[in-house]
PDB file of C-alpha atoms in Angstrom:
ATOM      1  CA  MET N   1      39.326   8.596  -4.573  1.00 36.00           C
ATOM      2  CA  ALA N   2      36.235   9.009  -6.506  1.00 39.00           C
ATOM      3  CA  TYR N   3      36.144  11.365  -9.814  1.00 37.00           C
ATOM      4  CA  GLU N   4      32.670  12.956 -11.225  1.00 42.00           C
ATOM      5  CA  VAL N   5      32.191  14.171 -14.410  1.00 43.00           C
ATOM      6  CA  GLU N   6      31.015  17.884 -14.264  1.00 52.00           C
ATOM      7  CA  PRO N   7      27.893  19.215 -16.357  1.00 60.00           C
ATOM      8  CA  PRO N   8      28.423  21.749 -18.308  1.00 73.00           C
ATOM      9  CA  LYS N   9      28.027  25.859 -17.322  1.00 82.00           C
ATOM     10  CA  TYR N  10      24.268  25.978 -18.250  1.00 84.00           C
ATOM     11  CA  VAL N  11      23.078  22.517 -16.587  1.00 80.00           C
ATOM     12  CA  ARG N  12      24.553  23.714 -13.155  1.00 84.00           C
ATOM     13  CA  LEU N  13      23.330  27.058 -13.592  1.00 91.00           C
ATOM     14  CA  ALA N  14      19.708  25.174 -14.594  1.00 87.00           C
ATOM     15  CA  GLN N  15      20.021  22.852 -11.615  1.00 87.00           C
ATOM     16  CA  THR N  16      20.581  25.901  -9.238  1.00 90.00           C
ATOM     17  CA  LEU N  17      17.693  27.755 -10.744  1.00 92.00           C
ATOM     18  CA  GLN N  18      15.264  24.768 -10.794  1.00 88.00           C
ATOM     19  CA  ARG N  19      16.507  24.502  -6.684  1.00 88.00           C
ATOM     20  CA  ARG N  20      15.385  28.031  -6.448  1.00 89.00           C
ATOM     21  CA  ILE N  21      12.044  27.225  -7.527  1.00 87.00           C
ATOM     22  CA  GLU N  22      11.687  24.113  -5.405  1.00 84.00           C
ATOM     23  CA  ASP N  23      12.738  26.114  -2.058  1.00 84.00           C
ATOM     24  CA  GLY N  24      10.031  28.668  -2.955  1.00 84.00           C
ATOM     25  CA  THR N  25      12.716  31.316  -3.530  1.00 89.00           C
ATOM     26  CA  TYR N  26      11.383  31.790  -7.093  1.00 89.00           C
ATOM     27  CA  ALA N  27       7.535  31.397  -6.393  1.00 87.00           C
ATOM     28  CA  PRO N  28       5.515  30.070  -8.992  1.00 86.00           C
ATOM     29  CA  GLY N  29       3.880  33.113 -10.834  1.00 85.00           C
ATOM     30  CA  THR N  30       6.512  35.283 -10.221  1.00 89.00           C
ATOM     31  CA  ARG N  31       9.489  36.677 -12.826  1.00 90.00           C
ATOM     32  CA  VAL N  32      12.737  35.130 -12.622  1.00 91.00           C
ATOM     33  CA  PRO N  33      15.251  37.834 -12.732  1.00 92.00           C
ATOM     34  CA  SER N  34      16.508  39.141 -16.126  1.00 91.00           C
ATOM     35  CA  GLU N  35      19.229  37.603 -18.196  1.00 92.00           C
ATOM     36  CA  ASN N  36      21.583  40.745 -17.146  1.00 93.00           C
ATOM     37  CA  GLN N  37      20.920  39.907 -13.512  1.00 93.00           C
ATOM     38  CA  LEU N  38      21.577  36.092 -13.890  1.00 94.00           C
ATOM     39  CA  VAL N  39      24.839  37.275 -15.765  1.00 94.00           C
ATOM     40  CA  GLN N  40      26.066  39.418 -13.131  1.00 94.00           C
ATOM     41  CA  ALA N  41      25.210  37.175 -10.044  1.00 93.00           C
ATOM     42  CA  PHE N  42      26.382  34.213 -11.347  1.00 93.00           C
ATOM     43  CA  GLY N  43      29.518  35.258 -13.195  1.00 93.00           C
ATOM     44  CA  MET N  44      28.483  33.574 -16.383  1.00 91.00           C
ATOM     45  CA  SER N  45      28.039  34.581 -20.235  1.00 92.00           C
ATOM     46  CA  ARG N  46      24.700  35.509 -21.445  1.00 90.00           C
ATOM     47  CA  PRO N  47      24.912  32.275 -24.181  1.00 89.00           C
ATOM     48  CA  THR N  48      25.301  30.231 -20.635  1.00 89.00           C
ATOM     49  CA  VAL N  49      22.356  32.115 -19.383  1.00 92.00           C
ATOM     50  CA  VAL N  50      20.315  31.937 -22.090  1.00 90.00           C
ATOM     51  CA  ARG N  51      20.785  27.750 -22.511  1.00 87.00           C
ATOM     52  CA  ALA N  52      19.998  27.193 -19.069  1.00 88.00           C
ATOM     53  CA  LEU N  53      16.281  29.487 -19.224  1.00 91.00           C
ATOM     54  CA  GLU N  54      15.575  27.489 -22.344  1.00 87.00           C
ATOM     55  CA  LEU N  55      16.318  24.179 -20.619  1.00 82.00           C
ATOM     56  CA  LEU N  56      13.805  25.082 -17.931  1.00 88.00           C
ATOM     57  CA  LYS N  57      11.186  26.286 -20.209  1.00 86.00           C
ATOM     58  CA  ARG N  58      11.819  23.085 -22.215  1.00 78.00           C
ATOM     59  CA  ASP N  59      11.049  20.942 -19.017  1.00 75.00           C
ATOM     60  CA  GLY N  60       8.099  23.087 -17.750  1.00 81.00           C
ATOM     61  CA  TRP N  61       9.606  24.973 -14.973  1.00 87.00           C
ATOM     62  CA  LEU N  62       9.551  28.643 -16.769  1.00 90.00           C
ATOM     63  CA  GLU N  63       7.205  30.296 -19.690  1.00 88.00           C
ATOM     64  CA  SER N  64       8.028  33.572 -21.558  1.00 85.00           C
ATOM     65  CA  ARG N  65       4.992  35.894 -21.528  1.00 79.00           C
ATOM     66  CA  GLN N  66       5.480  38.656 -24.208  1.00 73.00           C
ATOM     67  CA  GLY N  67       5.786  42.196 -22.463  1.00 73.00           C
ATOM     68  CA  TYR N  68       6.083  40.767 -19.268  1.00 75.00           C
ATOM     69  CA  GLY N  69       9.656  38.223 -19.291  1.00 83.00           C
ATOM     70  CA  THR N  70      10.285  34.849 -18.300  1.00 89.00           C
ATOM     71  CA  ILE N  71       7.878  33.742 -15.752  1.00 89.00           C
ATOM     72  CA  VAL N  72       8.164  31.095 -12.929  1.00 89.00           C
ATOM     73  CA  ARG N  73       5.377  27.992 -13.767  1.00 85.00           C
ATOM     74  CA  GLY N  74       6.239  25.695 -10.541  1.00 73.00           C
ATOM     75  CA  ARG N  75       6.880  21.824 -10.639  1.00 69.00           C
ATOM     76  CA  PRO N  76       5.970  20.618 -13.724  1.00 66.00           C
ATOM     77  CA  GLU N  77       3.562  17.710 -13.727  1.00 53.00           C
ATOM     78  CA  VAL N  78       5.725  15.255 -15.650  1.00 45.00           C
ATOM     79  CA  VAL N  79       8.485  15.737 -12.630  1.00 46.00           C
ATOM     80  CA  GLU N  80       6.227  13.717 -10.640  1.00 43.00           C
ATOM     81  CA  HIS N  81       6.285  10.721 -13.150  1.00 41.00           C
ATOM     82  CA  LYS N  82      10.057  10.811 -13.703  1.00 44.00           C
ATOM     83  CA  ASP N  83      11.260   9.651 -10.101  1.00 43.00           C
ATOM     84  CA  ARG N  84      10.623   5.909 -10.597  1.00 58.00           C
ATOM     85  CA  ARG N  85      14.368   5.298  -9.747  1.00 62.00           C
ATOM     86  CA  GLY N  86      13.775   7.607  -6.184  1.00 67.00           C
ATOM     87  CA  ARG N  87      10.151   5.964  -5.988  1.00 74.00           C
ATOM     88  CA  GLU N  88      12.145   2.126  -5.512  1.00 81.00           C
ATOM     89  CA  ALA N  89      14.767   3.268  -3.215  1.00 80.00           C
ATOM     90  CA  LEU N  90      12.218   5.167  -1.154  1.00 83.00           C
ATOM     91  CA  GLU N  91       9.713   2.088  -1.260  1.00 87.00           C
ATOM     92  CA  ARG N  92      12.085  -1.075  -0.975  1.00 89.00           C
ATOM     93  CA  ASP N  93      11.224  -3.430   1.180  1.00 92.00           C
ATOM     94  CA  GLU N  94      14.622  -4.908   2.179  1.00 93.00           C
ATOM     95  CA  SER N  95      13.226  -8.150   3.740  1.00 92.00           C
ATOM     96  CA  GLN N  96      11.589  -9.134   0.406  1.00 89.00           C
ATOM     97  CA  ASP N  97      13.715  -7.341  -2.015  1.00 87.00           C
ATOM     98  CA  ALA N  98      16.389  -9.500  -4.129  1.00 88.00           C
ATOM     99  CA  GLY N  99      20.204  -8.371  -2.324  1.00 92.00           C
ATOM    100  CA  ARG N 100      21.578  -8.007   0.793  1.00 94.00           C
ATOM    101  CA  LEU N 101      21.746  -5.263   3.903  1.00 96.00           C
ATOM    102  CA  ILE N 102      25.936  -4.722   3.708  1.00 95.00           C
ATOM    103  CA  GLU N 103      26.116  -1.906   5.931  1.00 96.00           C
ATOM    104  CA  VAL N 104      24.411   0.347   8.985  1.00 97.00           C
ATOM    105  CA  GLY N 105      25.535   2.649  11.216  1.00 97.00           C
ATOM    106  CA  HIS N 106      26.788   6.368  11.825  1.00 97.00           C
ATOM    107  CA  VAL N 107      29.257   7.932   9.342  1.00 96.00           C
ATOM    108  CA  ALA N 108      30.430  11.590   8.728  1.00 96.00           C
ATOM    109  CA  VAL N 109      28.140  12.439   6.208  1.00 95.00           C
ATOM    110  CA  PRO N 110      30.094  12.583   2.348  1.00 92.00           C
ATOM    111  CA  ALA N 111      30.048  16.178   1.081  1.00 90.00           C
ATOM    112  CA  ARG N 112      27.641  15.795  -1.940  1.00 87.00           C
ATOM    113  CA  VAL N 113      25.172  13.949   0.726  1.00 93.00           C
ATOM    114  CA  ALA N 114      25.476  16.969   3.526  1.00 93.00           C
ATOM    115  CA  SER N 115      24.888  19.468   0.852  1.00 89.00           C
ATOM    116  CA  ALA N 116      21.732  17.449  -0.352  1.00 89.00           C
ATOM    117  CA  LEU N 117      20.620  17.008   3.254  1.00 92.00           C
ATOM    118  CA  GLY N 118      21.679  20.432   4.468  1.00 89.00           C
ATOM    119  CA  LEU N 119      24.111  19.477   6.667  1.00 92.00           C
ATOM    120  CA  PRO N 120      27.420  20.521   7.425  1.00 93.00           C
ATOM    121  CA  ARG N 121      30.028  18.395   6.469  1.00 89.00           C
ATOM    122  CA  GLY N 122      31.437  15.954   8.913  1.00 91.00           C
ATOM    123  CA  THR N 123      28.149  15.528  10.549  1.00 95.00           C
ATOM    124  CA  ASP N 124      26.955  12.412  12.116  1.00 97.00           C
ATOM    125  CA  VAL N 125      24.296  10.769   9.921  1.00 97.00           C
ATOM    126  CA  LEU N 126      22.784   6.746   9.647  1.00 98.00           C
ATOM    127  CA  VAL N 127      23.692   5.076   6.767  1.00 98.00           C
ATOM    128  CA  ARG N 128      21.905   1.673   5.476  1.00 97.00           C
ATOM    129  CA  ARG N 129      23.632   0.032   2.569  1.00 97.00           C
ATOM    130  CA  PHE N 130      22.151  -2.412   0.350  1.00 96.00           C
ATOM    131  CA  LEU N 131      23.293  -4.229  -2.636  1.00 95.00           C
ATOM    132  CA  VAL N 132      20.505  -5.261  -5.227  1.00 92.00           C
ATOM    133  CA  GLU N 133      21.096  -8.043  -7.395  1.00 91.00           C
ATOM    134  CA  GLU N 134      18.996 -10.207  -9.863  1.00 84.00           C
ATOM    135  CA  GLY N 135      20.049 -13.603 -11.149  1.00 80.00           C
ATOM    136  CA  GLY N 136      22.937 -13.843  -8.118  1.00 83.00           C
ATOM    137  CA  GLU N 137      24.444 -10.753  -9.805  1.00 88.00           C
ATOM    138  CA  ALA N 138      25.134  -7.067  -7.916  1.00 91.00           C
ATOM    139  CA  VAL N 139      22.949  -4.651 -10.306  1.00 89.00           C
ATOM    140  CA  GLU N 140      22.958  -1.214  -7.807  1.00 92.00           C
ATOM    141  CA  LEU N 141      24.440  -0.253  -4.825  1.00 95.00           C
ATOM    142  CA  VAL N 142      22.229   1.843  -2.844  1.00 95.00           C
ATOM    143  CA  SER N 143      23.211   4.021   0.709  1.00 96.00           C
ATOM    144  CA  SER N 144      20.698   5.999   2.179  1.00 97.00           C
ATOM    145  CA  TYR N 145      21.758   8.491   4.349  1.00 97.00           C
ATOM    146  CA  PHE N 146      19.040   9.569   7.113  1.00 97.00           C
ATOM    147  CA  PRO N 147      19.673  13.029   9.610  1.00 96.00           C
ATOM    148  CA  ALA N 148      20.339  11.467  13.031  1.00 95.00           C
ATOM    149  CA  GLY N 149      17.885  12.784  14.563  1.00 94.00           C
ATOM    150  CA  LEU N 150      15.065  12.140  12.380  1.00 95.00           C
ATOM    151  CA  ALA N 151      16.417   8.103  12.379  1.00 95.00           C
ATOM    152  CA  GLU N 152      16.678   8.414  16.653  1.00 94.00           C
ATOM    153  CA  GLY N 153      13.930   6.244  17.967  1.00 92.00           C
ATOM    154  CA  THR N 154      13.395   4.179  15.026  1.00 95.00           C
ATOM    155  CA  GLU N 155      14.379   0.861  13.420  1.00 95.00           C
ATOM    156  CA  LEU N 156      16.475   2.401  10.800  1.00 96.00           C
ATOM    157  CA  GLY N 157      19.882   1.727  12.869  1.00 96.00           C
ATOM    158  CA  SER N 158      19.020  -2.214  13.094  1.00 96.00           C
ATOM    159  CA  ASP N 159      21.469  -4.427  11.447  1.00 95.00           C
ATOM    160  CA  LYS N 160      18.598  -6.577  10.209  1.00 95.00           C
ATOM    161  CA  PRO N 161      16.607  -6.050   6.775  1.00 95.00           C
ATOM    162  CA  LEU N 162      13.654  -3.953   7.266  1.00 94.00           C
ATOM    163  CA  SER N 163      10.175  -4.812   6.573  1.00 93.00           C
ATOM    164  CA  GLY N 164       8.237  -2.518   4.750  1.00 91.00           C
ATOM    165  CA  SER N 165       9.510   0.914   3.022  1.00 92.00           C
ATOM    166  CA  THR N 166      11.998   3.816   4.975  1.00 94.00           C
ATOM    167  CA  ARG N 167       9.326   6.178   4.275  1.00 92.00           C
ATOM    168  CA  ASP N 168       6.386   3.943   5.558  1.00 92.00           C
ATOM    169  CA  LEU N 169       8.485   3.590   8.941  1.00 94.00           C
ATOM    170  CA  LEU N 170       9.054   7.323   9.263  1.00 95.00           C
ATOM    171  CA  GLU N 171       5.872   8.507   8.199  1.00 93.00           C
ATOM    172  CA  ALA N 172       4.432   6.711  10.704  1.00 93.00           C
ATOM    173  CA  ARG N 173       7.122   7.164  13.773  1.00 92.00           C
ATOM    174  CA  LYS N 174       7.891  10.604  13.382  1.00 93.00           C
ATOM    175  CA  LYS N 175       4.468  12.080  11.882  1.00 90.00           C
ATOM    176  CA  ILE N 176       6.329  13.284   8.708  1.00 92.00           C
ATOM    177  CA  ARG N 177       4.900  13.207   5.125  1.00 90.00           C
ATOM    178  CA  PHE N 178       7.238  12.960   2.094  1.00 89.00           C
ATOM    179  CA  ASP N 179       6.172  14.987  -0.756  1.00 83.00           C
ATOM    180  CA  HIS N 180       8.682  15.018  -3.955  1.00 81.00           C
ATOM    181  CA  VAL N 181      12.034  13.415  -4.762  1.00 82.00           C
ATOM    182  CA  ILE N 182      14.480  15.518  -6.460  1.00 83.00           C
ATOM    183  CA  GLU N 183      17.153  13.348  -8.545  1.00 83.00           C
ATOM    184  CA  ARG N 184      20.876  14.262  -9.550  1.00 84.00           C
ATOM    185  CA  VAL N 185      22.623  12.087 -11.856  1.00 83.00           C
ATOM    186  CA  SER N 186      26.001  12.339 -12.695  1.00 85.00           C
ATOM    187  CA  ALA N 187      28.914   9.720 -13.342  1.00 86.00           C
ATOM    188  CA  ARG N 188      32.114   8.716 -11.733  1.00 88.00           C
ATOM    189  CA  LEU N 189      34.866   6.104 -11.135  1.00 90.00           C
ATOM    190  CA  PRO N 190      33.755   3.698  -8.246  1.00 91.00           C
ATOM    191  CA  GLU N 191      35.897   3.732  -4.998  1.00 91.00           C
ATOM    192  CA  GLU N 192      37.784   0.490  -4.428  1.00 93.00           C
ATOM    193  CA  ARG N 193      34.796  -1.089  -2.063  1.00 93.00           C
ATOM    194  CA  GLU N 194      31.960  -0.373  -4.588  1.00 94.00           C
ATOM    195  CA  ALA N 195      33.767  -1.813  -7.644  1.00 94.00           C
ATOM    196  CA  GLU N 196      34.088  -4.996  -5.379  1.00 94.00           C
ATOM    197  CA  LEU N 197      30.512  -5.027  -4.310  1.00 95.00           C
ATOM    198  CA  LEU N 198      29.463  -4.448  -8.105  1.00 94.00           C
ATOM    199  CA  GLY N 199      31.936  -6.510  -9.588  1.00 93.00           C
ATOM    200  CA  LEU N 200      33.087  -4.301 -12.077  1.00 92.00           C
ATOM    201  CA  PRO N 201      37.068  -4.092 -13.488  1.00 90.00           C
ATOM    202  CA  ASP N 202      39.040  -1.532 -13.260  1.00 88.00           C
ATOM    203  CA  GLY N 203      38.397   1.562 -15.345  1.00 86.00           C
ATOM    204  CA  VAL N 204      34.195   0.822 -15.603  1.00 87.00           C
ATOM    205  CA  PRO N 205      32.587   3.979 -14.254  1.00 91.00           C
ATOM    206  CA  VAL N 206      29.128   4.221 -12.390  1.00 90.00           C
ATOM    207  CA  LEU N 207      26.325   6.306 -12.633  1.00 88.00           C
ATOM    208  CA  SER N 208      25.447   7.944  -9.281  1.00 89.00           C
ATOM    209  CA  VAL N 209      21.514   8.657  -8.859  1.00 88.00           C
ATOM    210  CA  LEU N 210      21.500  10.908  -6.196  1.00 90.00           C
ATOM    211  CA  VAL N 211      17.678  10.537  -4.806  1.00 90.00           C
ATOM    212  CA  ILE N 212      16.562  13.546  -2.372  1.00 90.00           C
ATOM    213  CA  ALA N 213      13.112  13.229  -0.613  1.00 90.00           C
ATOM    214  CA  CYS N 214      11.838  16.154   1.171  1.00 87.00           C
ATOM    215  CA  ASP N 215       8.569  17.047   2.368  1.00 86.00           C
ATOM    216  CA  ALA N 216       6.401  19.933   1.090  1.00 80.00           C
ATOM    217  CA  SER N 217       8.674  22.711   2.548  1.00 81.00           C
ATOM    218  CA  GLY N 218      11.605  21.567   0.603  1.00 81.00           C
ATOM    219  CA  ARG N 219      13.115  20.165   3.597  1.00 87.00           C
ATOM    220  CA  SER N 220      15.730  16.602   3.119  1.00 91.00           C
ATOM    221  CA  LEU N 221      14.314  13.602   4.898  1.00 94.00           C
ATOM    222  CA  GLN N 222      16.419  11.191   3.591  1.00 95.00           C
ATOM    223  CA  VAL N 223      19.118  10.889   0.426  1.00 95.00           C
ATOM    224  CA  SER N 224      19.862   7.739  -1.582  1.00 95.00           C
ATOM    225  CA  ASP N 225      22.898   7.370  -3.559  1.00 94.00           C
ATOM    226  CA  VAL N 226      22.206   4.619  -5.996  1.00 93.00           C
ATOM    227  CA  LEU N 227      25.242   3.354  -7.890  1.00 93.00           C
ATOM    228  CA  LEU N 228      24.805   1.695 -11.233  1.00 89.00           C
ATOM    229  CA  PRO N 229      27.434   0.041 -13.463  1.00 88.00           C
ATOM    230  CA  ALA N 230      27.637   2.663 -16.284  1.00 78.00           C
ATOM    231  CA  ASP N 231      28.085  -0.203 -19.017  1.00 63.00           C
ATOM    232  CA  GLN N 232      24.885  -1.925 -18.035  1.00 60.00           C
ATOM    233  CA  HIS N 233      22.644   0.894 -17.519  1.00 50.00           C
ATOM    234  CA  GLU N 234      21.562   3.890 -19.601  1.00 50.00           C
ATOM    235  CA  LEU N 235      19.122   6.465 -18.796  1.00 48.00           C
ATOM    236  CA  GLU N 236      16.493   8.234 -21.046  1.00 46.00           C
ATOM    237  CA  ASP N 237      13.894  11.304 -21.154  1.00 43.00           C
ATOM    238  CA  THR N 238      11.377  11.739 -23.384  1.00 39.00           C
ATOM    239  CA  TYR N 239       9.731  15.072 -23.704  1.00 36.00           C
ATOM    240  CA  ARG N 240       7.499  16.884 -26.319  1.00 41.00           C
ATOM    241  CA  LEU N 241       8.769  19.530 -28.611  1.00 37.00           C
ATOM    242  CA  SER N 242       6.644  22.950 -28.119  1.00 37.00           C
TER     243      SER N 242
END
């Protein structure tokens, strides 16, 4: 069984508000609900709401305008440059990258992936699982999930390493366009098979980077769960103080 470390309430609220900006619920140039409205809507304390709004202002999603309230700025430009891990997952060429294809097949979508794909739990999806290796040692386990209908009629179901990226394949075969990537990071204990593939001793957690690739409308096209040994990686973010 896998356990995730749940982020603080204000971070979870900020993530929810960010998703609403991304899906157009809160359009650029409009006001977000007031602090009182957010307190009532989410059942959280005012300090929690204030911290969530300040986090979104710091990262460029919102701004305060005197006499008008808190305004949606839209997608910050910096977000487009922070998705390196996601870009790697989308642009990996399995036939060229160091590592090996572990699994290809149809599975019941995991709960957190179902939410990211906008699918009911238990829905059939296609998974491609690739173990990234450096110097003969496993460094990442990447499980990429695709809606079954989207994968149908493509080479995604092949048990051979793909030549070219999944992004290029889908854009060419399905006439769709990837627009942006959302990354959600959490920490948890690995499942037995995951620990075995990554060569982890008992009790060593993993960082899970859930990479959600969307089209311009916000529809999820591919979700990749990138697992990294937590004792070998750290994630760093740099931002400007206002």
